[in-house]
Short mmCIF file of C-alpha atoms and ligand atoms in Angstrom, two decimals:
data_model
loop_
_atom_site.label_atom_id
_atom_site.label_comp_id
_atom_site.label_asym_id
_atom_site.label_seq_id
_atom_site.Cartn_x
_atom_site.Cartn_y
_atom_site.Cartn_z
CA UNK A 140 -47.83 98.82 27.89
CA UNK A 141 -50.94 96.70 27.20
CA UNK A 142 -50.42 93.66 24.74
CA UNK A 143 -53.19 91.80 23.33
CA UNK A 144 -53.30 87.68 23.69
CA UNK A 145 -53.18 86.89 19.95
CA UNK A 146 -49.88 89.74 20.03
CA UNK A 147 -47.61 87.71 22.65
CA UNK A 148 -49.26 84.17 21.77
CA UNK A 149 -48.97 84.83 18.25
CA UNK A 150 -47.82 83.02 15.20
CA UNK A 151 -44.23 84.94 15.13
CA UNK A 152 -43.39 83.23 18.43
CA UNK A 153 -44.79 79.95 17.12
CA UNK A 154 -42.68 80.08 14.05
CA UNK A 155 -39.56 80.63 16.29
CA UNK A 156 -40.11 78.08 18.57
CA UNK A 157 -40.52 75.65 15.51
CA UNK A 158 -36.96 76.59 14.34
CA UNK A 159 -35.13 76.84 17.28
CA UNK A 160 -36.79 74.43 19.48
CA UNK A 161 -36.86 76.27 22.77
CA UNK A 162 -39.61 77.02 24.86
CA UNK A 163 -39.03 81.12 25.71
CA UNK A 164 -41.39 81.38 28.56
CA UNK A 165 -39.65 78.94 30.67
CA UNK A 166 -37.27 82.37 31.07
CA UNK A 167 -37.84 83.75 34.24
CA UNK A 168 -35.42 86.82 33.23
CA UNK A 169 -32.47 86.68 36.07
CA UNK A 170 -30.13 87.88 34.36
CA UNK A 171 -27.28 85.73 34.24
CA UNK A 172 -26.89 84.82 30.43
CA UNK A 173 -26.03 88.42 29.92
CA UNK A 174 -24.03 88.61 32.96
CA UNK A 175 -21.56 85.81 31.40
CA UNK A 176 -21.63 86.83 27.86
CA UNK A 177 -18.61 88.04 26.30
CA UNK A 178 -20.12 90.25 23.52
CA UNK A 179 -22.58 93.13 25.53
CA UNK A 180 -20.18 96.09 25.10
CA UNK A 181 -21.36 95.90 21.79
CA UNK A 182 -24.99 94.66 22.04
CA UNK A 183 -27.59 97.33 21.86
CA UNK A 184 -30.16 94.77 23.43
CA UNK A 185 -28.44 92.48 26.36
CA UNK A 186 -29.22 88.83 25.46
CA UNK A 187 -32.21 88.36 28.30
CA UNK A 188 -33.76 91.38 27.06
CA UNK A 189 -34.00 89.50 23.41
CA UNK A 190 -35.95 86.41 25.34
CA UNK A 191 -38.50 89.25 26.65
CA UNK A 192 -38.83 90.76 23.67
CA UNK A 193 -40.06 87.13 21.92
CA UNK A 194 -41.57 85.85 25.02
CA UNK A 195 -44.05 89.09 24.56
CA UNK A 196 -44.59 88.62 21.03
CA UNK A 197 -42.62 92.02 19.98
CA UNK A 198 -40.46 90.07 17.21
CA UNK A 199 -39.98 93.07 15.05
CA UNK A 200 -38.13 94.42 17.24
CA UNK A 201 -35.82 91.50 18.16
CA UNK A 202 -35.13 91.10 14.51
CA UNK A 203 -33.88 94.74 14.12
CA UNK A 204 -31.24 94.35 17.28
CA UNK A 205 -27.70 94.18 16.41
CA UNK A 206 -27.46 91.59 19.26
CA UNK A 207 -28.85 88.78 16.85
CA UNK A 208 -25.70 89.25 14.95
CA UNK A 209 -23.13 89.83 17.31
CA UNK A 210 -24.20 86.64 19.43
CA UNK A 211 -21.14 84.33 18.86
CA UNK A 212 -22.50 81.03 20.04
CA UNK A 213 -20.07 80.39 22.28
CA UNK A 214 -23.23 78.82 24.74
CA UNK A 215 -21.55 80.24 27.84
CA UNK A 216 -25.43 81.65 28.32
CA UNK A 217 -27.27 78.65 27.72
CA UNK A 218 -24.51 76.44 30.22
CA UNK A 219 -25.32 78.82 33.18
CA UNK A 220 -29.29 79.26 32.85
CA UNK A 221 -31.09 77.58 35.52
CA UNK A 222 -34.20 77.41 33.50
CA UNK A 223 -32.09 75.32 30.44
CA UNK A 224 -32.77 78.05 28.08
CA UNK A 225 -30.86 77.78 24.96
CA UNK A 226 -30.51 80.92 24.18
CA UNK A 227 -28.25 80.98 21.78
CA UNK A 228 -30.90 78.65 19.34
CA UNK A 229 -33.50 81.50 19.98
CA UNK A 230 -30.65 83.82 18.96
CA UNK A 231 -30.11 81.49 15.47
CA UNK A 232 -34.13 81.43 14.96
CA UNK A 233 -33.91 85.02 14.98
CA UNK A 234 -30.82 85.16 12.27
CA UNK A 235 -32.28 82.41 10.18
CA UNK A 236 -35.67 84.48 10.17
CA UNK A 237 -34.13 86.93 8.18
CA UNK A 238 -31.70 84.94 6.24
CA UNK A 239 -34.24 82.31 4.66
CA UNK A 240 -36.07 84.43 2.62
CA UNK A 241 -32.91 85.25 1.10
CA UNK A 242 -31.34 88.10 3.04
CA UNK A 243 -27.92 88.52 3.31
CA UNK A 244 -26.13 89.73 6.70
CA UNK A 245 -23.16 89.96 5.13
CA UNK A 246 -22.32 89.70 1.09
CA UNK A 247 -19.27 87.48 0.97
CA UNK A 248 -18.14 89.36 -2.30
CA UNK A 249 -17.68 92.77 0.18
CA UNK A 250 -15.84 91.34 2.80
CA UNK A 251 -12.28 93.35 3.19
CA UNK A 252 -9.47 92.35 1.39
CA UNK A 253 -7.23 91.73 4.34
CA UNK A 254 -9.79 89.31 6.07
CA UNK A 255 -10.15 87.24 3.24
CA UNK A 256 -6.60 87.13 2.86
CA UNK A 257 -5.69 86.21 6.29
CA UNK A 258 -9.09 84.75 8.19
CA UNK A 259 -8.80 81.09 8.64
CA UNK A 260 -11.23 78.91 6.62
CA UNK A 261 -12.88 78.36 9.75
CA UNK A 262 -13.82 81.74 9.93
CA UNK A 263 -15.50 82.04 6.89
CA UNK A 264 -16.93 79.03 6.91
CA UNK A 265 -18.90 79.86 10.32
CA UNK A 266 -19.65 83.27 9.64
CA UNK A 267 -20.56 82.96 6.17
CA UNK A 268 -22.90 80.01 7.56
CA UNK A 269 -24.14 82.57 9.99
CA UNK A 270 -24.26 85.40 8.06
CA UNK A 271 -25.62 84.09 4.97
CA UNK B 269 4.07 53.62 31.75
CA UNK B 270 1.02 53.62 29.39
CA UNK B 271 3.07 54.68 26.03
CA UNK B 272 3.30 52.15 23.82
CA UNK B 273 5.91 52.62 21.22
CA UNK B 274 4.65 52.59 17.92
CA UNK B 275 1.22 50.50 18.68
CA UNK B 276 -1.14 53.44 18.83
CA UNK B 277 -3.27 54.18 14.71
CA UNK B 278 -6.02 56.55 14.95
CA UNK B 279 -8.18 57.43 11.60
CA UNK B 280 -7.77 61.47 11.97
CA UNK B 281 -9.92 64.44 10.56
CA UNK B 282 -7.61 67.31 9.67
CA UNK B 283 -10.10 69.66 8.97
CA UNK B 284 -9.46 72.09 6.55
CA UNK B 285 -8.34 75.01 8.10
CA UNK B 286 -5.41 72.66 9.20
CA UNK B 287 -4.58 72.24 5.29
CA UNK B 288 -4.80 75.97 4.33
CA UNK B 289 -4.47 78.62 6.77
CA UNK B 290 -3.11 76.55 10.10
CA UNK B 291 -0.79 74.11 8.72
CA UNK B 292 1.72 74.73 11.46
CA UNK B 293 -1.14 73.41 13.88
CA UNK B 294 -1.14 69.99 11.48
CA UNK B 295 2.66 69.44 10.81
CA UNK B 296 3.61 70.29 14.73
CA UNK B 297 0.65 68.09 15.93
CA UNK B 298 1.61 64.88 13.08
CA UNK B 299 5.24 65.02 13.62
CA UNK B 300 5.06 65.12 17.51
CA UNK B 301 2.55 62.28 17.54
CA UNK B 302 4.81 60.45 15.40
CA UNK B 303 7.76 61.05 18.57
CA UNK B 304 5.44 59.63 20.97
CA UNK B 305 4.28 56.70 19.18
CA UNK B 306 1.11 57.61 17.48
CA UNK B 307 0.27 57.57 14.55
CA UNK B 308 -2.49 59.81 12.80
CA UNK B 309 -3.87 58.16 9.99
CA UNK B 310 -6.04 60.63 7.61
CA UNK B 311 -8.81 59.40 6.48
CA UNK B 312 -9.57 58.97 3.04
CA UNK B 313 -12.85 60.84 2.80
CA UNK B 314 -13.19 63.87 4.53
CA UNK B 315 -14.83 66.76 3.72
CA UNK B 316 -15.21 70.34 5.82
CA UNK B 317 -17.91 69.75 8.80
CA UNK B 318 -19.16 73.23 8.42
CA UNK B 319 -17.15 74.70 10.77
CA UNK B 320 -19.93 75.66 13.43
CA UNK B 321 -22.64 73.45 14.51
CA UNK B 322 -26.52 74.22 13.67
CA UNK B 323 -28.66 75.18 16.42
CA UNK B 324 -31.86 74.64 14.42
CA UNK B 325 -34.22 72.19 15.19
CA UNK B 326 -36.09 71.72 12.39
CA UNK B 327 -33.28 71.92 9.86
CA UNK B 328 -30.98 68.60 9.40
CA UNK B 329 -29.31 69.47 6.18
CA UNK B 330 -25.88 71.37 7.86
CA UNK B 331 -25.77 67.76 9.43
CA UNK B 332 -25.29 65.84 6.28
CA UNK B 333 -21.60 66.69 5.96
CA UNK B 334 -20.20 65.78 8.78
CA UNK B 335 -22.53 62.60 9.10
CA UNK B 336 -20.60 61.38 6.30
CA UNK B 337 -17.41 62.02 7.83
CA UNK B 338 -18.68 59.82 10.16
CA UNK B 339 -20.18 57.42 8.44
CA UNK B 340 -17.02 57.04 6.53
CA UNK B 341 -14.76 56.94 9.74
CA UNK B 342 -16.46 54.28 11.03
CA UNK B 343 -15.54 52.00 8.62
CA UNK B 344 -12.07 52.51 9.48
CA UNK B 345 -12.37 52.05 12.99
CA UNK B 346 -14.08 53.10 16.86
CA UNK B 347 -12.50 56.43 16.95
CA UNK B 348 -11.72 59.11 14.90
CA UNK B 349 -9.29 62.05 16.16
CA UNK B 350 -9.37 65.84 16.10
CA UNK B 351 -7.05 69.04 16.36
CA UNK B 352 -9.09 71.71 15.69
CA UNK B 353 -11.48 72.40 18.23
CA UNK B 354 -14.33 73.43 15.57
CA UNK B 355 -13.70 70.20 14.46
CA UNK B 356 -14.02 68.08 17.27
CA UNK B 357 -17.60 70.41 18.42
CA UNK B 358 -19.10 69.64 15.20
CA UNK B 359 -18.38 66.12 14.85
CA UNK B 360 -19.17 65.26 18.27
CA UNK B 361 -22.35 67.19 18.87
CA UNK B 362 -23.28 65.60 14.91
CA UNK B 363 -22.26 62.04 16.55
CA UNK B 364 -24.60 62.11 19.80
CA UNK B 365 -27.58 64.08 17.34
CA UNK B 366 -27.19 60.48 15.45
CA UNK B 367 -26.40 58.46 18.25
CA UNK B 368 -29.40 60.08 20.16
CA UNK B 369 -32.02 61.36 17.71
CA UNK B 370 -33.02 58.50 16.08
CA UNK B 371 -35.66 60.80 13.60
CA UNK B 372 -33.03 62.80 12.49
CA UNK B 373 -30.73 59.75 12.37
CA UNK B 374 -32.89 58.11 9.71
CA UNK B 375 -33.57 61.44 7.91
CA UNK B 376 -29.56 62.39 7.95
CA UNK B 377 -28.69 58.07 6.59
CA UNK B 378 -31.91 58.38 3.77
CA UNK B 379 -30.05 61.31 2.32
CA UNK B 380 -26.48 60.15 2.72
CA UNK B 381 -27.02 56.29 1.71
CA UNK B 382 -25.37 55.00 5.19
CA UNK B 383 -26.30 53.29 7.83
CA UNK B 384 -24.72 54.78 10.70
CA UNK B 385 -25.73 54.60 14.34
CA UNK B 386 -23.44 57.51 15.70
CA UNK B 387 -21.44 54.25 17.29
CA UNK B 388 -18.05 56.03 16.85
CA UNK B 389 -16.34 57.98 19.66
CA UNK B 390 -14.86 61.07 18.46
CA UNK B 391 -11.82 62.59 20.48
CA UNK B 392 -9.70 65.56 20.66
CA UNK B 393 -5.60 65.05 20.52
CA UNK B 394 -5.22 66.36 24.26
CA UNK B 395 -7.39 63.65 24.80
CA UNK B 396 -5.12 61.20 23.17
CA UNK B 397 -2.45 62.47 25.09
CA UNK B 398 -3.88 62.65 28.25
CA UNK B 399 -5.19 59.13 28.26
CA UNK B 400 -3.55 56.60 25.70
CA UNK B 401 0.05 58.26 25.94
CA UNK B 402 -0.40 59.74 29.43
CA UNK B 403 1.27 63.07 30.97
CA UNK B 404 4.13 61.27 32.69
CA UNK B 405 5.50 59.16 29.90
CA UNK B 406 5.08 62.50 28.35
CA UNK B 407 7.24 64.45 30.67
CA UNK B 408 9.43 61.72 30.36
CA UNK B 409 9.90 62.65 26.45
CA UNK B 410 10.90 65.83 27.12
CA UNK B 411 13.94 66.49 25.08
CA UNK B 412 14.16 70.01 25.18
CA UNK B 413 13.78 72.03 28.40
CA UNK B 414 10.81 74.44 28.38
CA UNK B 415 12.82 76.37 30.84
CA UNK B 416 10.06 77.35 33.10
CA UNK B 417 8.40 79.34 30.15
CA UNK B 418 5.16 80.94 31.59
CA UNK B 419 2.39 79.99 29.05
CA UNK B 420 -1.41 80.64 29.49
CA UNK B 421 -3.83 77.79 28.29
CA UNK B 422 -6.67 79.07 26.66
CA UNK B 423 -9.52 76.96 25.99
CA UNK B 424 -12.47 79.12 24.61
CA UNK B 425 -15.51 77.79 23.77
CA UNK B 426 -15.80 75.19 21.26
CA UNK B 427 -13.65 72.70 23.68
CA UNK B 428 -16.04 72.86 26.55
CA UNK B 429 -19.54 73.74 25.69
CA UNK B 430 -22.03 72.17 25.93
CA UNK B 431 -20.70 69.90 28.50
CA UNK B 432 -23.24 67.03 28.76
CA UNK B 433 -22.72 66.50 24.98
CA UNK B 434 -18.81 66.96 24.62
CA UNK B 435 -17.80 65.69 28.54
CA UNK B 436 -13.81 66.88 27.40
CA UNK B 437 -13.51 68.76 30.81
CA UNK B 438 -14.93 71.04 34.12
CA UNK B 439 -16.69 73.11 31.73
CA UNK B 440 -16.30 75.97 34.71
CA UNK B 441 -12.55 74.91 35.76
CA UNK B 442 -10.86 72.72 32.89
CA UNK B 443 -7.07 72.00 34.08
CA UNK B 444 -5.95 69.08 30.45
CA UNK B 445 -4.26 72.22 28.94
CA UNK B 446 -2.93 72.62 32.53
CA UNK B 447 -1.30 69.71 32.95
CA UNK B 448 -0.51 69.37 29.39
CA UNK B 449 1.42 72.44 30.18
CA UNK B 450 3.43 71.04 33.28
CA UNK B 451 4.48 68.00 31.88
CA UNK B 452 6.19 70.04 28.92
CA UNK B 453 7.90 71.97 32.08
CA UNK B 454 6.28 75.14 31.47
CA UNK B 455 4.99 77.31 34.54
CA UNK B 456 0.84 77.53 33.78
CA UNK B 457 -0.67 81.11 34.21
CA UNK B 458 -3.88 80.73 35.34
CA UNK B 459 -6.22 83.62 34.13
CA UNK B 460 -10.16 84.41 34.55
CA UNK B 461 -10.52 84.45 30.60
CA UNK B 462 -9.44 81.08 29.86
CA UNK B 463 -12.81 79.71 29.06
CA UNK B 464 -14.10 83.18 27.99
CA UNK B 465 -15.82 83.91 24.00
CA UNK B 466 -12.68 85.33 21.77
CA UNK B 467 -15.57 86.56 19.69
CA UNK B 468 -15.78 83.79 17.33
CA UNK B 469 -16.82 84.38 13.62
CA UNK B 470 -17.71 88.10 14.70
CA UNK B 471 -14.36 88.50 13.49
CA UNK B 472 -16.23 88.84 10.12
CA UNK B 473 -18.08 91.83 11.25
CA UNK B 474 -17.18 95.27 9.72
CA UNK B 475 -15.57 97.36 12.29
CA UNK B 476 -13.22 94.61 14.09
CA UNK B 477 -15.67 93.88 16.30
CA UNK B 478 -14.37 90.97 17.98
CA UNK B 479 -11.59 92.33 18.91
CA UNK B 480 -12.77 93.73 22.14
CA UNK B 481 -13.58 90.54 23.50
CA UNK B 482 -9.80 88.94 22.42
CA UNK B 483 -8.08 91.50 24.04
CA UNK B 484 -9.75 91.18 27.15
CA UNK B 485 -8.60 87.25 27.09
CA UNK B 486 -5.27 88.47 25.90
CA UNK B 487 -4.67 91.20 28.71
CA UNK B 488 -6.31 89.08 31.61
CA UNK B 489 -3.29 86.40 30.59
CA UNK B 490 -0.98 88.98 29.52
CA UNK B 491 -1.05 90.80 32.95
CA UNK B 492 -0.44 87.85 34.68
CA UNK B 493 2.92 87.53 33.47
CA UNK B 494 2.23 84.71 30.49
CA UNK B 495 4.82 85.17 27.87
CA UNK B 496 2.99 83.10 25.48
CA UNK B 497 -0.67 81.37 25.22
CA UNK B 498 -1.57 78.59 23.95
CA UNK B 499 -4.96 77.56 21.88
CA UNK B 500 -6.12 74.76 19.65
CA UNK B 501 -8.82 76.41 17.72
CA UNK B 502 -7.42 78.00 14.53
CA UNK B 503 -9.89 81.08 15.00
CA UNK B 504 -9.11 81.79 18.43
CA UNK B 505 -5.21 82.12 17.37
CA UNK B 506 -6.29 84.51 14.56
CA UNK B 507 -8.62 86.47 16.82
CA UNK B 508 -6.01 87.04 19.56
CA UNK B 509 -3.66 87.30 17.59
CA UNK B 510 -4.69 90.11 15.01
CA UNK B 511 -6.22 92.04 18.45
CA UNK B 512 -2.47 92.53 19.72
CA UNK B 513 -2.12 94.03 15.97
CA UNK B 514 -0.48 97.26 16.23
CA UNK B 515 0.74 96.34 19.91
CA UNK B 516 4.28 97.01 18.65
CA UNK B 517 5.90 99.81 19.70
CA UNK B 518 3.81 100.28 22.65
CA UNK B 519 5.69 100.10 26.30
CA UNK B 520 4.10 96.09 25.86
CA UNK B 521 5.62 93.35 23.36
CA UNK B 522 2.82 91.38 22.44
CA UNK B 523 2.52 87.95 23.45
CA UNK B 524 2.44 85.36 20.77
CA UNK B 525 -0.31 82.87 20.18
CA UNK B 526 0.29 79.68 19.63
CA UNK B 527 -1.12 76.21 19.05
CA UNK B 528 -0.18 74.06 21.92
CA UNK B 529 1.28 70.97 19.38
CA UNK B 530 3.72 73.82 18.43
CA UNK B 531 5.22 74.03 21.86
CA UNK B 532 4.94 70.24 21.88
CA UNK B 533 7.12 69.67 19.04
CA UNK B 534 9.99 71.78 20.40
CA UNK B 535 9.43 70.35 23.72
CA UNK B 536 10.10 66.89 22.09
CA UNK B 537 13.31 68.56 20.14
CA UNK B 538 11.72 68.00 16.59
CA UNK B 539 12.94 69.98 13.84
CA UNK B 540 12.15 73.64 13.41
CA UNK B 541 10.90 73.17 9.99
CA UNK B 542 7.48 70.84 11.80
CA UNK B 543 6.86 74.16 13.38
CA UNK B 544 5.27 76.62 11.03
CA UNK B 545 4.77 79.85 12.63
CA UNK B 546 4.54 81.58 9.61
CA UNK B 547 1.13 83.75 9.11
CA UNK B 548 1.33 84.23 13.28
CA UNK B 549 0.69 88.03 13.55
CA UNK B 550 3.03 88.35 17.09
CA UNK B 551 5.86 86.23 15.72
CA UNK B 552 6.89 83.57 18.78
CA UNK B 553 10.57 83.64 17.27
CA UNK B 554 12.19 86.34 19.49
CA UNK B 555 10.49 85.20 22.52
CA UNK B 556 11.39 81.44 21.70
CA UNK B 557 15.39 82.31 20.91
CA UNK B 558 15.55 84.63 23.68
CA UNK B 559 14.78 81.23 26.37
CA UNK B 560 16.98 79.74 24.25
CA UNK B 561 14.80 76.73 23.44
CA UNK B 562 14.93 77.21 18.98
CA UNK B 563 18.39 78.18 17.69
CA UNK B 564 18.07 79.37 14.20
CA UNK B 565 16.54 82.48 12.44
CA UNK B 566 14.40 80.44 10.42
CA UNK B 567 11.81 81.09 13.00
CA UNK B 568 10.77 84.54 11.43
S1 SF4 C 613 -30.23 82.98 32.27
FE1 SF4 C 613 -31.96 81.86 31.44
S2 SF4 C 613 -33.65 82.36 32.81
FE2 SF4 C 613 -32.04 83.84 33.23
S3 SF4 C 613 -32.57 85.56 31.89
FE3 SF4 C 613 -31.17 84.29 30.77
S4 SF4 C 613 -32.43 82.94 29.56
FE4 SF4 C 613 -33.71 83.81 31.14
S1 SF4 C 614 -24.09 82.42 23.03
FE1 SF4 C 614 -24.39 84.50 22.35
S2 SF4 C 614 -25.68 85.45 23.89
FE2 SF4 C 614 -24.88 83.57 24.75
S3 SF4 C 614 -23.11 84.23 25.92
FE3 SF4 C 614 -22.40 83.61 23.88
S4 SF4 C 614 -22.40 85.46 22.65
FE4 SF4 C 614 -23.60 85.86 24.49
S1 SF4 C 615 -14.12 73.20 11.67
FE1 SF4 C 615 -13.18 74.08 10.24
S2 SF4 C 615 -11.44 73.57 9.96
FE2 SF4 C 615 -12.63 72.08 10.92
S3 SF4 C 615 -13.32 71.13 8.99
FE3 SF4 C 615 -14.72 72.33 9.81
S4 SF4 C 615 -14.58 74.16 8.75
FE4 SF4 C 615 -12.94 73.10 8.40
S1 SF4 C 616 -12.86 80.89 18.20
FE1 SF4 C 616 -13.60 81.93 19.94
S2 SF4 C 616 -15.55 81.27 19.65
FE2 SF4 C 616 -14.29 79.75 18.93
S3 SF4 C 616 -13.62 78.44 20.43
FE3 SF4 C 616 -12.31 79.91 19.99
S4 SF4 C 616 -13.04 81.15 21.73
FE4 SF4 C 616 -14.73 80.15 21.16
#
């Protein structure tokens, strides 16, 4: 694959790094945040293969994963990276990228009977918060 | 001995999962402090932190809510205690953003009309426990036998991460709910899952998502021989909890999940009516009668 300067140095990466903070190409792709996260069975992109995907300017394609969503923030990633990675912010930069403009993850008025019934607040609090 | 009859007032954020949904976890954790000598004074004004800290950086406004909490328990003294673990993460990781950030600090105080420094230590209940009552003098208000009951601490996330923010525990190895555990005279499963995701607020995801991730934490204490675990985050008890649903009737009871000021309060022989187990999925009643430490049927 041959990617252009402008493509993986581009103003998609910039924006995310303004939101979340983090620095992507400190990454040096080891492995290990995906090795510790709890959520992959259900990930179609591991977590480390998100990073690459920003860190080479493909953010399209980061924003379509259903990893974004499924990341729980539970920072057992970002506690074992030896390069100090927060993942989990790059993770958020890449929710809140489609949530700003007004997108909706989730529609709080369709969520299932039985969950709103029985979730604790802190439930749909956070996932509202994350979803919405 | 470092318990201290009646001498210990802390200003206390319930939370408000802890008024709704997980009232068991409040009345258990009120009434217990109460037997030891504590008292948890709510404070006045409180509102929901928002549940799960922001991780954007440019993006203070999810901070404004708990900063007042803050603010506002400040003025009623150095501390300010938690029970629910999404609780204590927010308001401590808000504290050292204000404490530490002094930007944001100014931005956050312009909006709220305060002047706080983030000069106010924020600490769990374990904590409490742990250090101002102390596990011995604990033990040593035992009242009701535990009986050897093997329980399974589960800590999660929002207890432990990130470390060089919250400093509760060994992020890796934490060993409070541990030796919380022994000095109610309970025999502690330890398990690999302990400080493993539940799944969090996936839970909202169509499909029941996060309950592969719960029963994973449920089965690694489960097949270990714990009879019961015990949590302090009111969305790790639902998540673990409604993963075991439809565990009836299989060759496996399920084991019940409970918050660890429940098991405190019977420990300390406080009435059954403190307890409030109701809305737990894998009722703890049958297990809890059958050790014989509650008498009554009231425990559905
Ligand atoms: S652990 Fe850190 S360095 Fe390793 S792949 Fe993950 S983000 Fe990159
Ligand atoms: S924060 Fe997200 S990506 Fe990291 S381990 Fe947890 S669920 Fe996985
Ligand atoms: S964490 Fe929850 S329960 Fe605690 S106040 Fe915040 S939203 Fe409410
Ligand atoms: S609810 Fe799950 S995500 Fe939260 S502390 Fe409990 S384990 Fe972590």
């Amino acid at each position: 694959m041959r990617l252009a300067r402008d493509v993986v140095r581009g103003e998609e990466e910039r924006k995310l790094r303004d939101i979340s903070g983090e620095e992507v190409r400190s990454c040096y792709q080891c492995g290990k945040c995906s090795a510790g996260c709890a959520m992959t069975s259900m990930m179609d992109l591991l977590p480390h293969q998100v990073i690459r995907l920003v860190q080479l300017g493909q953010v399209e394609e980061a924003l379509a994963s259903r990893t974004i969503w499924l990341c729980a923030s539970c920072l057992a990633c970002s506690a074992r990276c030896p390069r100090g990675v927060s993942l989990p912010n790059v993770m958020e930069s890449l929710r809140v990228t489609m949530l700003r403009p007004g997108g909706r993850h989730i529609d709080p008025a369709r969520l299932p009977a039985d969950v709103l019934e029985n979730a604790p607040e802190q439930a749909l609090v956070a996932g509202l918060r994350k979803y919405s | 001995m470092s318990l201290r009859q009646g001498s210990m007032r802390y200003p206390y954020f319930p939370g408000c999962t802890l008024k709704a949904k997980a009232r068991g976890f409040e009345t258990s954790a009120v009434a217990s402090a109460g037997a030891l000598g504590v008292h948890l004074d709510e404070m006045e004004n409180w509102q929901c932190c928002g549940a799960t800290f922001p991780l954007q950086a440019d993006n203070s406004f999810p901070l404004v809510s708990p900063a007042r909490t803050l603010a506002s328990a400040r003025k009623m003294g150095e501390r300010l205690v938690t029970l629910c673990s999404a609780c204590y993460n927010v308001l401590k990781r808000t504290n050292h953003v204000l404490r530490t950030d002094v930007g944001r600090r100014d931005k956050v105080n312009a909006f709220i009309e305060e002047d706080y420094a983030g000069d106010l230590e924020v600490m769990h209940f374990l904590e409490v426990l742990r250090d101002d009552v102390g596990f011995d003098a604990l033990a040593r208000s035992v009242k009701t036998s535990l009986g050897g009951l093997a329980v399974a601490p589960y800590y999660g996330c929002l207890l432990l991460r990130p470390n060089d923010e919250l400093g509760f525990d060994d992020p890796e190895a934490p060993h409070i709910l541990e030796d919380f555990l022994s000095a109610l005279g309970c025999q502690v499963v330890d398990h690999p899952y302990k400080i493993e995701c539940c799944g969090s607020y996936v839970a909202l995801e169509p499909g029941d998502l996060a309950s592969g991730p719960s029963r994973m934490v449920v089965e690694s204490a489960r097949s270990r021989g714990a009879q019961a675990i015990v949590t302090s985050c009111p969305l790790c008890q639902y998540n673990l909890d409604v993963a075991q649903q439809g565990a009836h009737g299989r060759e496996q009871a399920g084991v019940p999940v409970i918050y660890f000021t429940q098991l405190l309060a019977i420990a300390l022989g406080l009435p059954e009516d403190v307890l409030g187990f109701e809305g737990h999925v894998i009722s703890p009643g049958p297990l809890l009668r059958c050790v014989g430490v509650v008498g009554s049927d009231a425990i559905a």
